[in-house]
């Protein structure tokens, strides 16, 4: 019965997509992109990505020195253990591929990001076969405004510049935890404390923001469980830590993080602290070059009382930080 019901739902979704995107209008109207987004957000897709697959540069995660294959689980003998299958709405998985495709200094640290993105692209194309529109979706993740750390993923064919295009942009929530009211107050407080001590306020805020971003990437409870596992989820988690540590701080940071994620007593919380410390320097540079720096300095000059400064600063920090969301733009053109 479960299988029959699943097939019925899938069939209904395919019919819905074909009918919902069909229009008798000869031109691309301004609402067609909205309808396309509603279809993407209302349609469930399944993707499978492979840790043994090579990325566009010819590198596979399992071939990296940072990927330790668990004893007795050789990829050639048990390839199914290195394939990850997941399902969600099409819009959510485009957003997810942007998170996995995090970029820093022009590089994608996680080699399986390409396979995730291509799997999402193929699944969406499969769902939209037979529709009258060509859909192109672009997901962009920036944990804070003008961040050097970002992720981008696409699905569909980029429309030609001469095409008649309808587009819509939305904000999509992700699996990552965002900042709450206490976190924003902590960001403001750390700025005030650093400024009151004679340092640049962003020196304090950057460290707090780095901790929030890293914990969103590696939630402590789930990550601790993975680090204590003896199966492939351990290898993938260790690989992720090492690759990001290399990107954010080089060999020294990788070595510091490695001490916390390997051995008989791995410690996800301590590993996060090390990774955040390495990330903080770049966030400091980004904040110095962003208007948020001048705005917080202005508020500090206007509010000598810490509580008053915090109250005034929180709305600006809420606008500046967006760890848990991805910006998704959907373009539609006539095929």
mmCIF file of C-alpha atoms in Angstrom:
data_model
loop_
_atom_site.group_PDB
_atom_site.id
_atom_site.type_symbol
_atom_site.label_atom_id
_atom_site.label_comp_id
_atom_site.label_asym_id
_atom_site.label_seq_id
_atom_site.Cartn_x
_atom_site.Cartn_y
_atom_site.Cartn_z
ATOM 1 C CA UNK A 1 0.000 0.000 0.000
ATOM 2 C CA UNK A 2 2.848 2.385 0.838
ATOM 3 C CA UNK A 3 4.472 1.808 -2.560
ATOM 4 C CA UNK A 4 1.159 2.245 -4.369
ATOM 5 C CA UNK A 5 0.471 5.462 -2.493
ATOM 6 C CA UNK A 6 3.959 6.788 -3.256
ATOM 7 C CA UNK A 7 3.513 6.074 -6.965
ATOM 8 C CA UNK A 8 0.132 7.766 -6.932
ATOM 9 C CA UNK A 9 1.597 10.871 -5.293
ATOM 10 C CA UNK A 10 4.529 10.984 -7.725
ATOM 11 C CA UNK A 11 2.188 10.627 -10.706
ATOM 12 C CA UNK A 12 -0.004 13.411 -9.354
ATOM 13 C CA UNK A 13 3.027 15.663 -8.926
ATOM 14 C CA UNK A 14 4.159 15.097 -12.504
ATOM 15 C CA UNK A 15 0.677 15.883 -13.821
ATOM 16 C CA UNK A 16 0.498 18.948 -11.590
ATOM 17 C CA UNK A 17 3.810 20.252 -12.915
ATOM 18 C CA UNK A 18 2.803 19.804 -16.551
ATOM 19 C CA UNK A 19 -0.579 21.423 -16.057
ATOM 20 C CA UNK A 20 0.468 24.114 -13.629
ATOM 21 C CA UNK A 21 3.234 25.516 -15.784
ATOM 22 C CA UNK A 22 1.205 25.366 -18.987
ATOM 23 C CA UNK A 23 -0.153 28.670 -20.203
ATOM 24 C CA UNK A 24 -1.923 29.743 -23.340
ATOM 25 C CA UNK A 25 -0.237 33.121 -23.188
ATOM 26 C CA UNK A 26 2.245 33.583 -26.012
ATOM 27 C CA UNK A 27 4.492 35.918 -24.015
ATOM 28 C CA UNK A 28 6.147 35.417 -20.672
ATOM 29 C CA UNK A 29 4.007 37.262 -18.137
ATOM 30 C CA UNK A 30 5.221 38.540 -14.792
ATOM 31 C CA UNK A 31 3.423 35.870 -12.761
ATOM 32 C CA UNK A 32 4.798 32.815 -14.547
ATOM 33 C CA UNK A 33 7.996 32.822 -12.485
ATOM 34 C CA UNK A 34 5.891 32.977 -9.320
ATOM 35 C CA UNK A 35 3.978 29.910 -10.485
ATOM 36 C CA UNK A 36 7.219 28.144 -11.342
ATOM 37 C CA UNK A 37 8.571 28.811 -7.844
ATOM 38 C CA UNK A 38 5.361 27.493 -6.308
ATOM 39 C CA UNK A 39 5.816 24.340 -8.351
ATOM 40 C CA UNK A 40 9.428 23.956 -7.208
ATOM 41 C CA UNK A 41 8.485 24.480 -3.571
ATOM 42 C CA UNK A 42 5.493 22.129 -3.831
ATOM 43 C CA UNK A 43 7.200 19.276 -5.679
ATOM 44 C CA UNK A 44 9.226 16.637 -3.827
ATOM 45 C CA UNK A 45 12.317 15.270 -5.554
ATOM 46 C CA UNK A 46 14.824 12.590 -4.584
ATOM 47 C CA UNK A 47 18.550 12.909 -5.193
ATOM 48 C CA UNK A 48 21.504 10.567 -4.750
ATOM 49 C CA UNK A 49 25.080 11.795 -4.607
ATOM 50 C CA UNK A 50 28.233 9.736 -4.444
ATOM 51 C CA UNK A 51 31.375 10.210 -2.346
ATOM 52 C CA UNK A 52 33.313 8.223 -4.945
ATOM 53 C CA UNK A 53 32.313 10.511 -7.843
ATOM 54 C CA UNK A 54 34.897 12.917 -9.221
ATOM 55 C CA UNK A 55 34.154 16.623 -9.298
ATOM 56 C CA UNK A 56 34.825 18.925 -12.254
ATOM 57 C CA UNK A 57 38.505 19.043 -11.267
ATOM 58 C CA UNK A 58 38.784 15.260 -11.267
ATOM 59 C CA UNK A 59 38.875 14.820 -7.476
ATOM 60 C CA UNK A 60 36.672 12.423 -5.502
ATOM 61 C CA UNK A 61 36.204 12.825 -1.736
ATOM 62 C CA UNK A 62 37.242 9.219 -1.001
ATOM 63 C CA UNK A 63 40.543 9.773 -2.831
ATOM 64 C CA UNK A 64 41.486 12.712 -0.616
ATOM 65 C CA UNK A 65 44.047 12.351 2.172
ATOM 66 C CA UNK A 66 41.417 13.986 4.373
ATOM 67 C CA UNK A 67 38.939 11.144 3.845
ATOM 68 C CA UNK A 68 39.654 8.122 6.026
ATOM 69 C CA UNK A 69 37.856 5.027 4.762
ATOM 70 C CA UNK A 70 36.504 3.060 7.747
ATOM 71 C CA UNK A 71 38.010 -0.365 8.354
ATOM 72 C CA UNK A 72 36.266 -3.064 6.352
ATOM 73 C CA UNK A 73 34.244 -0.600 4.292
ATOM 74 C CA UNK A 74 36.255 -0.370 1.086
ATOM 75 C CA UNK A 75 34.379 1.787 -1.471
ATOM 76 C CA UNK A 76 35.020 -0.749 -4.251
ATOM 77 C CA UNK A 77 33.489 -3.555 -2.195
ATOM 78 C CA UNK A 78 30.641 -1.584 -0.597
ATOM 79 C CA UNK A 79 29.898 1.293 -3.003
ATOM 80 C CA UNK A 80 26.346 1.681 -1.686
ATOM 81 C CA UNK A 81 27.720 2.912 1.658
ATOM 82 C CA UNK A 82 29.202 5.945 -0.085
ATOM 83 C CA UNK A 83 25.998 7.013 -1.788
ATOM 84 C CA UNK A 84 23.680 9.405 0.021
ATOM 85 C CA UNK A 85 20.003 9.544 -0.918
ATOM 86 C CA UNK A 86 17.738 12.295 0.338
ATOM 87 C CA UNK A 87 14.479 13.913 -0.640
ATOM 88 C CA UNK A 88 12.793 17.253 -0.067
ATOM 89 C CA UNK A 89 11.071 19.954 -2.055
ATOM 90 C CA UNK A 90 12.909 20.969 -5.207
ATOM 91 C CA UNK A 91 13.443 24.488 -3.865
ATOM 92 C CA UNK A 92 14.846 23.158 -0.561
ATOM 93 C CA UNK A 93 17.338 20.895 -2.338
ATOM 94 C CA UNK A 94 18.548 23.697 -4.621
ATOM 95 C CA UNK A 95 19.138 25.673 -1.420
ATOM 96 C CA UNK A 96 20.887 22.669 0.147
ATOM 97 C CA UNK A 97 23.235 22.348 -2.817
ATOM 98 C CA UNK A 98 24.225 26.003 -2.304
ATOM 99 C CA UNK A 99 25.179 25.200 1.308
ATOM 100 C CA UNK A 100 27.229 22.149 0.321
ATOM 101 C CA UNK A 101 28.833 24.228 -2.424
ATOM 102 C CA UNK A 102 30.246 26.720 0.064
ATOM 103 C CA UNK A 103 33.087 28.684 -1.513
ATOM 104 C CA UNK A 104 36.038 30.461 0.037
ATOM 105 C CA UNK A 105 38.884 32.189 -1.753
ATOM 106 C CA UNK A 106 37.551 30.980 -5.087
ATOM 107 C CA UNK A 107 37.560 27.299 -4.108
ATOM 108 C CA UNK A 108 34.883 24.760 -3.189
ATOM 109 C CA UNK A 109 36.386 22.797 -0.267
ATOM 110 C CA UNK A 110 33.845 19.953 -0.426
ATOM 111 C CA UNK A 111 34.507 17.853 -3.525
ATOM 112 C CA UNK A 112 31.064 16.230 -3.479
ATOM 113 C CA UNK A 113 29.364 19.605 -3.980
ATOM 114 C CA UNK A 114 29.452 19.168 -7.763
ATOM 115 C CA UNK A 115 27.657 15.822 -7.562
ATOM 116 C CA UNK A 116 25.008 17.248 -5.226
ATOM 117 C CA UNK A 117 24.362 20.142 -7.585
ATOM 118 C CA UNK A 118 24.202 17.945 -10.699
ATOM 119 C CA UNK A 119 21.884 15.494 -8.919
ATOM 120 C CA UNK A 120 19.483 18.293 -7.984
ATOM 121 C CA UNK A 121 19.662 19.686 -11.511
ATOM 122 C CA UNK A 122 18.885 16.294 -13.063
ATOM 123 C CA UNK A 123 15.991 15.648 -10.679
ATOM 124 C CA UNK A 124 14.391 19.024 -11.376
ATOM 125 C CA UNK A 125 14.811 18.629 -15.134
ATOM 126 C CA UNK A 126 13.165 15.227 -14.865
ATOM 127 C CA UNK A 127 10.194 16.684 -13.026
ATOM 128 C CA UNK A 128 9.719 19.519 -15.498
ATOM 129 C CA UNK A 129 9.814 17.451 -18.693
ATOM 130 C CA UNK A 130 6.888 18.395 -20.884
ATOM 131 C CA UNK A 131 6.269 21.865 -19.459
ATOM 132 C CA UNK A 132 6.027 24.824 -21.780
ATOM 133 C CA UNK A 133 8.607 26.875 -19.923
ATOM 134 C CA UNK A 134 12.357 26.717 -19.485
ATOM 135 C CA UNK A 135 13.171 27.210 -15.803
ATOM 136 C CA UNK A 136 16.489 28.327 -14.386
ATOM 137 C CA UNK A 137 16.947 28.523 -10.605
ATOM 138 C CA UNK A 138 19.861 30.186 -8.808
ATOM 139 C CA UNK A 139 20.398 29.705 -5.070
ATOM 140 C CA UNK A 140 22.882 31.886 -3.184
ATOM 141 C CA UNK A 141 23.972 31.566 0.437
ATOM 142 C CA UNK A 142 25.701 34.376 2.295
ATOM 143 C CA UNK A 143 25.812 34.028 6.098
ATOM 144 C CA UNK A 144 26.179 37.799 6.338
ATOM 145 C CA UNK A 145 26.136 40.684 3.880
ATOM 146 C CA UNK A 146 29.052 40.867 1.433
ATOM 147 C CA UNK A 147 30.590 37.746 2.927
ATOM 148 C CA UNK A 148 33.765 36.132 1.601
ATOM 149 C CA UNK A 149 32.179 32.828 2.553
ATOM 150 C CA UNK A 150 29.314 31.978 0.238
ATOM 151 C CA UNK A 151 27.713 29.227 -1.773
ATOM 152 C CA UNK A 152 25.943 29.181 -5.131
ATOM 153 C CA UNK A 153 24.070 26.453 -6.985
ATOM 154 C CA UNK A 154 21.988 26.416 -10.156
ATOM 155 C CA UNK A 155 19.438 24.142 -11.797
ATOM 156 C CA UNK A 156 18.201 24.307 -15.365
ATOM 157 C CA UNK A 157 19.501 26.145 -18.418
ATOM 158 C CA UNK A 158 20.678 29.719 -18.118
ATOM 159 C CA UNK A 159 18.362 31.800 -20.350
ATOM 160 C CA UNK A 160 19.920 33.715 -23.246
ATOM 161 C CA UNK A 161 20.253 37.449 -22.754
ATOM 162 C CA UNK A 162 17.856 38.141 -25.593
ATOM 163 C CA UNK A 163 15.079 35.973 -24.137
ATOM 164 C CA UNK A 164 11.811 37.299 -22.746
ATOM 165 C CA UNK A 165 12.273 36.474 -19.067
ATOM 166 C CA UNK A 166 9.996 36.413 -16.057
ATOM 167 C CA UNK A 167 11.751 36.171 -12.694
ATOM 168 C CA UNK A 168 10.978 36.076 -9.008
ATOM 169 C CA UNK A 169 13.240 36.154 -5.961
ATOM 170 C CA UNK A 170 12.425 34.602 -2.591
ATOM 171 C CA UNK A 171 14.164 33.752 0.648
ATOM 172 C CA UNK A 172 14.250 30.043 1.466
ATOM 173 C CA UNK A 173 14.814 28.635 4.938
ATOM 174 C CA UNK A 174 17.415 25.870 5.231
ATOM 175 C CA UNK A 175 18.325 23.102 7.672
ATOM 176 C CA UNK A 176 20.901 25.397 9.281
ATOM 177 C CA UNK A 177 20.172 27.109 12.567
ATOM 178 C CA UNK A 178 19.921 30.863 12.484
ATOM 179 C CA UNK A 179 20.611 33.514 15.080
ATOM 180 C CA UNK A 180 17.948 34.188 17.708
ATOM 181 C CA UNK A 181 17.364 37.277 19.829
ATOM 182 C CA UNK A 182 19.991 36.246 22.391
ATOM 183 C CA UNK A 183 22.533 35.687 19.612
ATOM 184 C CA UNK A 184 21.957 39.144 18.171
ATOM 185 C CA UNK A 185 22.328 40.628 21.632
ATOM 186 C CA UNK A 186 25.583 38.693 22.045
ATOM 187 C CA UNK A 187 26.859 40.077 18.730
ATOM 188 C CA UNK A 188 26.049 43.617 19.852
ATOM 189 C CA UNK A 189 27.520 43.041 23.306
ATOM 190 C CA UNK A 190 30.784 41.700 21.907
ATOM 191 C CA UNK A 191 31.107 44.784 19.695
ATOM 192 C CA UNK A 192 30.510 47.074 22.661
ATOM 193 C CA UNK A 193 32.998 45.234 24.887
ATOM 194 C CA UNK A 194 35.744 45.306 22.262
ATOM 195 C CA UNK A 195 35.122 48.986 21.523
ATOM 196 C CA UNK A 196 35.077 49.896 25.211
ATOM 197 C CA UNK A 197 38.400 48.084 25.645
ATOM 198 C CA UNK A 198 39.964 50.251 22.960
ATOM 199 C CA UNK A 199 39.880 47.755 20.107
ATOM 200 C CA UNK A 200 37.866 47.819 16.908
ATOM 201 C CA UNK A 201 34.376 46.638 17.738
ATOM 202 C CA UNK A 202 34.255 44.239 14.799
ATOM 203 C CA UNK A 203 37.153 42.307 16.349
ATOM 204 C CA UNK A 204 34.756 41.166 19.046
ATOM 205 C CA UNK A 205 31.701 40.707 16.864
ATOM 206 C CA UNK A 206 33.576 38.646 14.265
ATOM 207 C CA UNK A 207 34.486 35.981 16.805
ATOM 208 C CA UNK A 208 30.891 35.650 17.991
ATOM 209 C CA UNK A 209 29.575 35.543 14.430
ATOM 210 C CA UNK A 210 32.139 32.903 13.454
ATOM 211 C CA UNK A 211 30.935 30.692 16.316
ATOM 212 C CA UNK A 212 27.331 30.985 15.123
ATOM 213 C CA UNK A 213 28.238 30.110 11.532
ATOM 214 C CA UNK A 214 30.382 27.118 12.458
ATOM 215 C CA UNK A 215 27.774 25.715 14.813
ATOM 216 C CA UNK A 216 25.176 26.066 12.053
ATOM 217 C CA UNK A 217 27.470 24.057 9.792
ATOM 218 C CA UNK A 218 28.268 21.490 12.492
ATOM 219 C CA UNK A 219 25.418 21.256 15.046
ATOM 220 C CA UNK A 220 27.113 19.916 18.164
ATOM 221 C CA UNK A 221 24.761 17.059 19.083
ATOM 222 C CA UNK A 222 24.424 15.618 15.567
ATOM 223 C CA UNK A 223 28.110 16.140 14.799
ATOM 224 C CA UNK A 224 29.227 14.483 18.027
ATOM 225 C CA UNK A 225 27.139 11.435 17.128
ATOM 226 C CA UNK A 226 28.736 11.280 13.662
ATOM 227 C CA UNK A 227 32.262 11.627 15.097
ATOM 228 C CA UNK A 228 31.633 8.726 17.465
ATOM 229 C CA UNK A 229 30.306 6.524 14.667
ATOM 230 C CA UNK A 230 32.451 3.862 13.041
ATOM 231 C CA UNK A 231 30.658 4.077 9.710
ATOM 232 C CA UNK A 232 30.880 6.333 6.680
ATOM 233 C CA UNK A 233 29.126 9.293 8.339
ATOM 234 C CA UNK A 234 32.239 9.605 10.510
ATOM 235 C CA UNK A 235 34.515 9.696 7.465
ATOM 236 C CA UNK A 236 32.359 12.333 5.756
ATOM 237 C CA UNK A 237 32.180 14.539 8.869
ATOM 238 C CA UNK A 238 35.938 14.361 9.443
ATOM 239 C CA UNK A 239 36.494 15.130 5.761
ATOM 240 C CA UNK A 240 34.218 18.186 5.969
ATOM 241 C CA UNK A 241 36.028 19.531 9.029
ATOM 242 C CA UNK A 242 39.463 19.035 7.519
ATOM 243 C CA UNK A 243 38.583 20.549 4.159
ATOM 244 C CA UNK A 244 36.994 23.636 5.692
ATOM 245 C CA UNK A 245 39.850 24.037 8.169
ATOM 246 C CA UNK A 246 42.343 23.982 5.290
ATOM 247 C CA UNK A 247 40.281 26.579 3.435
ATOM 248 C CA UNK A 248 39.816 28.880 6.417
ATOM 249 C CA UNK A 249 43.266 28.654 7.999
ATOM 250 C CA UNK A 250 45.637 26.274 6.241
ATOM 251 C CA UNK A 251 47.630 23.375 7.670
ATOM 252 C CA UNK A 252 47.925 24.821 11.183
ATOM 253 C CA UNK A 253 44.177 25.156 11.593
ATOM 254 C CA UNK A 254 43.631 21.709 10.090
ATOM 255 C CA UNK A 255 46.058 20.223 12.625
ATOM 256 C CA UNK A 256 44.326 21.998 15.523
ATOM 257 C CA UNK A 257 40.889 20.826 14.408
ATOM 258 C CA UNK A 258 42.185 17.323 13.714
ATOM 259 C CA UNK A 259 43.208 16.891 17.338
ATOM 260 C CA UNK A 260 39.580 17.412 18.363
ATOM 261 C CA UNK A 261 37.845 15.197 15.796
ATOM 262 C CA UNK A 262 40.025 12.077 15.855
ATOM 263 C CA UNK A 263 41.052 9.592 18.512
ATOM 264 C CA UNK A 264 38.958 7.794 21.115
ATOM 265 C CA UNK A 265 37.363 10.961 22.531
ATOM 266 C CA UNK A 266 36.392 13.318 19.672
ATOM 267 C CA UNK A 267 34.927 16.624 20.773
ATOM 268 C CA UNK A 268 32.637 18.433 18.315
ATOM 269 C CA UNK A 269 32.316 21.491 20.545
ATOM 270 C CA UNK A 270 36.098 21.939 20.823
ATOM 271 C CA UNK A 271 36.500 21.368 17.078
ATOM 272 C CA UNK A 272 33.921 24.074 16.403
ATOM 273 C CA UNK A 273 35.801 26.490 18.643
ATOM 274 C CA UNK A 274 39.027 25.893 16.718
ATOM 275 C CA UNK A 275 37.346 26.270 13.335
ATOM 276 C CA UNK A 276 35.536 29.443 14.430
ATOM 277 C CA UNK A 277 38.797 30.975 15.654
ATOM 278 C CA UNK A 278 40.291 30.442 12.212
ATOM 279 C CA UNK A 279 37.245 31.858 10.450
ATOM 280 C CA UNK A 280 37.026 34.956 12.645
ATOM 281 C CA UNK A 281 39.963 36.731 10.980
ATOM 282 C CA UNK A 282 38.253 36.739 7.587
ATOM 283 C CA UNK A 283 34.953 37.865 9.082
ATOM 284 C CA UNK A 284 36.786 40.757 10.752
ATOM 285 C CA UNK A 285 38.140 41.872 7.371
ATOM 286 C CA UNK A 286 34.713 41.584 5.770
ATOM 287 C CA UNK A 287 33.056 43.600 8.528
ATOM 288 C CA UNK A 288 35.685 46.346 8.355
ATOM 289 C CA UNK A 289 34.847 46.848 4.676
ATOM 290 C CA UNK A 290 31.077 46.745 5.157
ATOM 291 C CA UNK A 291 28.758 49.660 6.075
ATOM 292 C CA UNK A 292 27.796 47.728 9.232
ATOM 293 C CA UNK A 293 31.141 48.768 10.724
ATOM 294 C CA UNK A 294 30.434 52.483 10.426
ATOM 295 C CA UNK A 295 26.841 52.026 11.550
ATOM 296 C CA UNK A 296 27.825 50.200 14.743
ATOM 297 C CA UNK A 297 30.565 52.751 15.431
ATOM 298 C CA UNK A 298 27.987 55.517 15.083
ATOM 299 C CA UNK A 299 25.653 53.780 17.507
ATOM 300 C CA UNK A 300 28.488 53.253 19.974
ATOM 301 C CA UNK A 301 29.243 56.976 19.908
ATOM 302 C CA UNK A 302 25.562 57.782 20.423
ATOM 303 C CA UNK A 303 24.943 55.294 23.273
ATOM 304 C CA UNK A 304 27.393 55.190 26.150
ATOM 305 C CA UNK A 305 25.196 52.727 28.030
ATOM 306 C CA UNK A 306 25.712 49.104 26.962
ATOM 307 C CA UNK A 307 22.049 48.147 27.187
ATOM 308 C CA UNK A 308 21.023 51.164 25.139
ATOM 309 C CA UNK A 309 23.679 50.361 22.525
ATOM 310 C CA UNK A 310 22.556 46.735 22.339
ATOM 311 C CA UNK A 311 18.918 47.714 21.847
ATOM 312 C CA UNK A 312 19.867 50.097 19.050
ATOM 313 C CA UNK A 313 22.321 47.703 17.368
ATOM 314 C CA UNK A 314 20.220 44.529 17.280
ATOM 315 C CA UNK A 315 17.936 45.584 14.360
ATOM 316 C CA UNK A 316 20.980 46.394 12.220
ATOM 317 C CA UNK A 317 22.609 43.053 13.032
ATOM 318 C CA UNK A 318 19.366 41.220 12.251
ATOM 319 C CA UNK A 319 19.456 42.750 8.784
ATOM 320 C CA UNK A 320 23.181 42.027 8.365
ATOM 321 C CA UNK A 321 23.210 38.349 9.396
ATOM 322 C CA UNK A 322 21.340 35.639 7.445
ATOM 323 C CA UNK A 323 22.969 32.325 8.337
ATOM 324 C CA UNK A 324 19.878 30.141 7.996
ATOM 325 C CA UNK A 325 18.470 31.401 4.695
ATOM 326 C CA UNK A 326 19.283 31.140 1.005
ATOM 327 C CA UNK A 327 18.241 33.630 -1.664
ATOM 328 C CA UNK A 328 16.545 31.808 -4.531
ATOM 329 C CA UNK A 329 15.809 33.423 -7.888
ATOM 330 C CA UNK A 330 13.703 31.590 -10.465
ATOM 331 C CA UNK A 331 13.827 32.642 -14.137
ATOM 332 C CA UNK A 332 11.270 31.468 -16.691
ATOM 333 C CA UNK A 333 11.461 31.735 -20.473
ATOM 334 C CA UNK A 334 9.436 30.177 -23.321
ATOM 335 C CA UNK A 335 11.035 27.000 -24.621
#
